[in-house]
């Protein structure tokens, strides 16, 4: 089964798609990439993911898997080389906790603060984002439970912070990742961005900035 053909439906500016690509490349898995237009969804995407209608979608032989965290675990359990998740059950549970925490408390709030909102709503979302990052800085980075010398599941799950969050800061004209407040996080970001699998598989920054500027204009037009 592991030798069946692999196809990934993704979107160039989606951090969720990119984390799946990183996992596939770290595992050394050959795959066909299909770029989706998320604003004009293809019949193939709607057929493969009729419930959520979103990327990423992984097709492995006759198996179809959606939702990026679920795909990461599927990849790790199907191809045993270069394990992503820790082998220890407790460490695996902790990795899942922090991945979900970062998704719910940093990504959602950060996108709201820097791309979707203005005024009081923006200030509230910024505060929530920074408070969540403080937990990550103190409770996670300080304990050094990320991938060590090699990057793993949690690095991939949180890897969007290294590239997308600074772009959102630029677009939203607000700083979240203050180096004086988040030295361990900044050090981790530099490590992630220097890894060849990550740095060679990122969207062009100028095009990403232009894309998210467009999204911010869309979400905030008419807001004061």
Short mmCIF file of C-alpha atoms in Angstrom, two decimals:
data_model
loop_
_atom_site.label_atom_id
_atom_site.label_comp_id
_atom_site.label_asym_id
_atom_site.label_seq_id
_atom_site.Cartn_x
_atom_site.Cartn_y
_atom_site.Cartn_z
CA UNK A 1 0.00 0.00 0.00
CA UNK A 2 2.83 2.41 0.80
CA UNK A 3 3.95 2.07 -2.83
CA UNK A 4 0.62 3.32 -4.25
CA UNK A 5 0.67 6.64 -6.09
CA UNK A 6 0.28 9.79 -4.03
CA UNK A 7 -1.47 12.98 -5.11
CA UNK A 8 -1.80 16.19 -3.11
CA UNK A 9 -4.38 18.88 -3.83
CA UNK A 10 -3.17 22.15 -2.39
CA UNK A 11 -2.99 25.92 -2.73
CA UNK A 12 0.20 27.92 -3.08
CA UNK A 13 -0.47 30.36 -0.22
CA UNK A 14 -2.01 27.84 2.18
CA UNK A 15 0.14 27.00 5.22
CA UNK A 16 -1.99 23.89 5.65
CA UNK A 17 -1.01 22.59 2.21
CA UNK A 18 2.64 23.47 2.72
CA UNK A 19 2.93 21.51 5.97
CA UNK A 20 1.76 18.40 4.14
CA UNK A 21 4.31 18.99 1.39
CA UNK A 22 7.04 19.38 4.01
CA UNK A 23 6.07 16.05 5.57
CA UNK A 24 6.05 14.25 2.22
CA UNK A 25 9.47 15.65 1.33
CA UNK A 26 10.95 14.83 4.74
CA UNK A 27 9.74 11.27 4.25
CA UNK A 28 11.15 11.14 0.72
CA UNK A 29 7.77 10.32 -0.83
CA UNK A 30 7.17 10.99 -4.50
CA UNK A 31 3.85 12.71 -5.14
CA UNK A 32 1.89 14.56 -7.77
CA UNK A 33 0.92 18.08 -6.77
CA UNK A 34 -2.33 19.58 -8.05
CA UNK A 35 -2.75 23.33 -7.55
CA UNK A 36 -6.33 24.27 -6.69
CA UNK A 37 -8.08 27.58 -7.21
CA UNK A 38 -9.76 27.92 -3.81
CA UNK A 39 -12.01 30.67 -5.18
CA UNK A 40 -13.23 28.48 -8.02
CA UNK A 41 -13.09 24.96 -6.64
CA UNK A 42 -12.59 22.16 -9.12
CA UNK A 43 -14.99 19.24 -9.52
CA UNK A 44 -12.12 16.98 -8.37
CA UNK A 45 -11.75 18.83 -5.05
CA UNK A 46 -15.51 18.84 -4.46
CA UNK A 47 -15.63 15.12 -5.24
CA UNK A 48 -12.72 14.22 -2.98
CA UNK A 49 -13.64 16.49 -0.07
CA UNK A 50 -17.41 17.03 -0.31
CA UNK A 51 -17.82 17.80 3.41
CA UNK A 52 -15.23 20.55 3.95
CA UNK A 53 -14.53 21.46 0.31
CA UNK A 54 -11.04 22.62 1.30
CA UNK A 55 -7.39 21.86 0.64
CA UNK A 56 -5.23 20.05 1.43
CA UNK A 57 -6.46 16.67 0.28
CA UNK A 58 -4.14 13.66 0.06
CA UNK A 59 -4.96 10.83 -2.31
CA UNK A 60 -3.00 7.62 -1.71
CA UNK A 61 -4.12 4.88 -4.04
CA UNK A 62 -7.83 4.57 -3.31
CA UNK A 63 -7.58 6.32 0.05
CA UNK A 64 -8.56 9.98 0.44
CA UNK A 65 -7.53 11.95 3.53
CA UNK A 66 -8.34 15.58 4.33
CA UNK A 67 -7.45 18.04 7.12
CA UNK A 68 -3.73 18.73 7.41
CA UNK A 69 -3.12 17.34 10.92
CA UNK A 70 -4.96 14.14 10.01
CA UNK A 71 -2.90 13.90 6.83
CA UNK A 72 0.35 14.36 8.76
CA UNK A 73 -0.50 11.47 11.05
CA UNK A 74 -1.59 9.32 8.13
CA UNK A 75 1.73 9.99 6.39
CA UNK A 76 3.70 9.19 9.53
CA UNK A 77 1.86 5.93 10.15
CA UNK A 78 1.98 4.79 6.50
CA UNK A 79 5.64 5.55 5.79
CA UNK A 80 7.78 4.61 8.77
CA UNK A 81 11.05 6.18 7.64
CA UNK A 82 12.07 9.47 9.25
CA UNK A 83 9.38 9.44 11.99
CA UNK A 84 7.65 12.76 12.57
CA UNK A 85 5.81 12.14 15.82
CA UNK A 86 7.75 11.04 18.93
CA UNK A 87 7.64 7.35 19.77
CA UNK A 88 6.81 7.96 23.44
CA UNK A 89 3.00 8.12 23.96
CA UNK A 90 3.21 11.07 26.37
CA UNK A 91 5.47 13.04 24.05
CA UNK A 92 3.08 12.30 21.18
CA UNK A 93 0.16 13.60 23.22
CA UNK A 94 2.06 16.76 24.13
CA UNK A 95 2.95 17.35 20.48
CA UNK A 96 -0.71 17.06 19.48
CA UNK A 97 -1.74 19.42 22.29
CA UNK A 98 0.65 22.16 21.22
CA UNK A 99 -0.15 21.73 17.55
CA UNK A 100 -3.85 22.21 18.28
CA UNK A 101 -3.19 25.07 20.71
CA UNK A 102 -1.13 26.92 18.12
CA UNK A 103 -3.78 26.39 15.46
CA UNK A 104 -6.67 27.56 17.64
CA UNK A 105 -5.02 30.32 19.65
CA UNK A 106 -2.31 31.75 17.39
CA UNK A 107 -3.25 31.06 13.78
CA UNK A 108 -6.93 31.93 14.09
CA UNK A 109 -6.37 34.98 16.28
CA UNK A 110 -3.34 36.12 14.29
CA UNK A 111 -5.18 35.93 10.98
CA UNK A 112 -8.10 37.82 12.49
CA UNK A 113 -5.82 40.48 13.97
CA UNK A 114 -3.56 41.07 11.00
CA UNK A 115 -5.70 40.25 7.98
CA UNK A 116 -9.39 40.42 8.84
CA UNK A 117 -9.99 43.21 11.35
CA UNK A 118 -9.50 46.82 12.35
CA UNK A 119 -10.07 48.91 15.44
CA UNK A 120 -11.25 47.29 18.66
CA UNK A 121 -11.62 43.85 17.11
CA UNK A 122 -8.05 44.00 15.87
CA UNK A 123 -6.71 45.06 19.27
CA UNK A 124 -8.56 42.23 21.01
CA UNK A 125 -7.28 39.65 18.52
CA UNK A 126 -3.72 41.01 18.76
CA UNK A 127 -3.84 40.68 22.54
CA UNK A 128 -5.05 37.09 22.27
CA UNK A 129 -2.34 36.23 19.73
CA UNK A 130 0.46 37.66 21.85
CA UNK A 131 -0.82 35.95 25.01
CA UNK A 132 -0.88 32.60 23.22
CA UNK A 133 2.64 33.15 21.88
CA UNK A 134 3.79 33.92 25.42
CA UNK A 135 2.61 30.47 26.48
CA UNK A 136 4.49 28.93 23.57
CA UNK A 137 7.63 30.92 24.37
CA UNK A 138 7.60 30.03 28.06
CA UNK A 139 6.02 26.59 28.23
CA UNK A 140 7.07 25.06 24.92
CA UNK A 141 10.21 26.68 23.57
CA UNK A 142 11.74 26.87 27.04
CA UNK A 143 11.40 23.12 27.49
CA UNK A 144 12.90 22.41 24.08
CA UNK A 145 10.37 19.73 23.14
CA UNK A 146 10.44 20.51 19.44
CA UNK A 147 12.27 18.33 16.96
CA UNK A 148 15.79 18.69 18.34
CA UNK A 149 18.46 18.38 15.66
CA UNK A 150 15.93 17.13 13.10
CA UNK A 151 12.54 18.69 12.56
CA UNK A 152 9.44 16.70 13.42
CA UNK A 153 5.67 16.82 13.65
CA UNK A 154 5.45 19.85 15.91
CA UNK A 155 7.95 21.84 13.86
CA UNK A 156 5.88 21.11 10.75
CA UNK A 157 2.57 21.85 12.47
CA UNK A 158 3.85 25.18 13.79
CA UNK A 159 6.10 25.96 10.84
CA UNK A 160 3.64 28.49 9.41
CA UNK A 161 4.66 30.86 12.23
CA UNK A 162 8.13 31.18 10.71
CA UNK A 163 6.95 32.50 7.35
CA UNK A 164 3.27 33.38 7.27
CA UNK A 165 3.08 35.29 10.55
CA UNK A 166 5.80 37.84 9.59
CA UNK A 167 4.02 38.34 6.26
CA UNK A 168 0.74 38.95 8.08
CA UNK A 169 2.55 41.41 10.37
CA UNK A 170 3.72 43.35 7.33
CA UNK A 171 0.27 43.34 5.77
CA UNK A 172 -1.46 44.31 9.00
CA UNK A 173 1.20 46.90 9.92
CA UNK A 174 1.44 45.51 13.46
CA UNK A 175 4.18 43.62 15.27
CA UNK A 176 3.45 40.39 17.09
CA UNK A 177 6.83 38.65 17.18
CA UNK A 178 8.81 41.15 19.25
CA UNK A 179 12.36 39.66 19.41
CA UNK A 180 12.86 41.00 22.93
CA UNK A 181 9.76 39.13 24.15
CA UNK A 182 10.14 35.97 22.08
CA UNK A 183 13.87 35.16 21.78
CA UNK A 184 13.38 31.38 21.89
CA UNK A 185 10.62 31.52 19.30
CA UNK A 186 12.73 33.71 17.01
CA UNK A 187 15.65 31.29 17.38
CA UNK A 188 13.36 28.41 16.42
CA UNK A 189 12.03 30.39 13.45
CA UNK A 190 15.57 30.92 12.15
CA UNK A 191 16.25 27.21 12.51
CA UNK A 192 13.09 26.26 10.63
CA UNK A 193 13.71 28.72 7.79
CA UNK A 194 17.26 27.42 7.32
CA UNK A 195 16.13 23.83 6.81
CA UNK A 196 16.35 22.96 3.09
CA UNK A 197 12.97 21.23 2.96
CA UNK A 198 11.29 24.31 4.41
CA UNK A 199 13.19 27.12 2.68
CA UNK A 200 12.96 25.45 -0.73
CA UNK A 201 9.21 24.90 -0.41
CA UNK A 202 7.75 28.30 0.41
CA UNK A 203 5.68 30.61 -1.81
CA UNK A 204 7.49 33.67 -3.20
CA UNK A 205 7.36 36.31 -0.49
CA UNK A 206 6.41 39.22 -2.74
CA UNK A 207 3.51 37.28 -4.20
CA UNK A 208 2.41 36.13 -0.74
CA UNK A 209 2.43 39.72 0.54
CA UNK A 210 0.38 40.83 -2.47
CA UNK A 211 -2.08 37.98 -1.97
CA UNK A 212 -2.64 38.70 1.72
CA UNK A 213 -2.88 42.43 1.05
CA UNK A 214 -5.73 41.56 -1.27
CA UNK A 215 -7.35 39.40 1.40
CA UNK A 216 -7.01 42.19 3.98
CA UNK A 217 -8.59 44.69 1.59
CA UNK A 218 -11.42 42.25 1.00
CA UNK A 219 -12.08 41.59 4.68
CA UNK A 220 -11.70 45.16 5.93
CA UNK A 221 -13.34 47.15 3.16
CA UNK A 222 -16.06 49.23 4.72
CA UNK A 223 -14.73 48.73 8.26
CA UNK A 224 -13.59 51.63 10.35
#
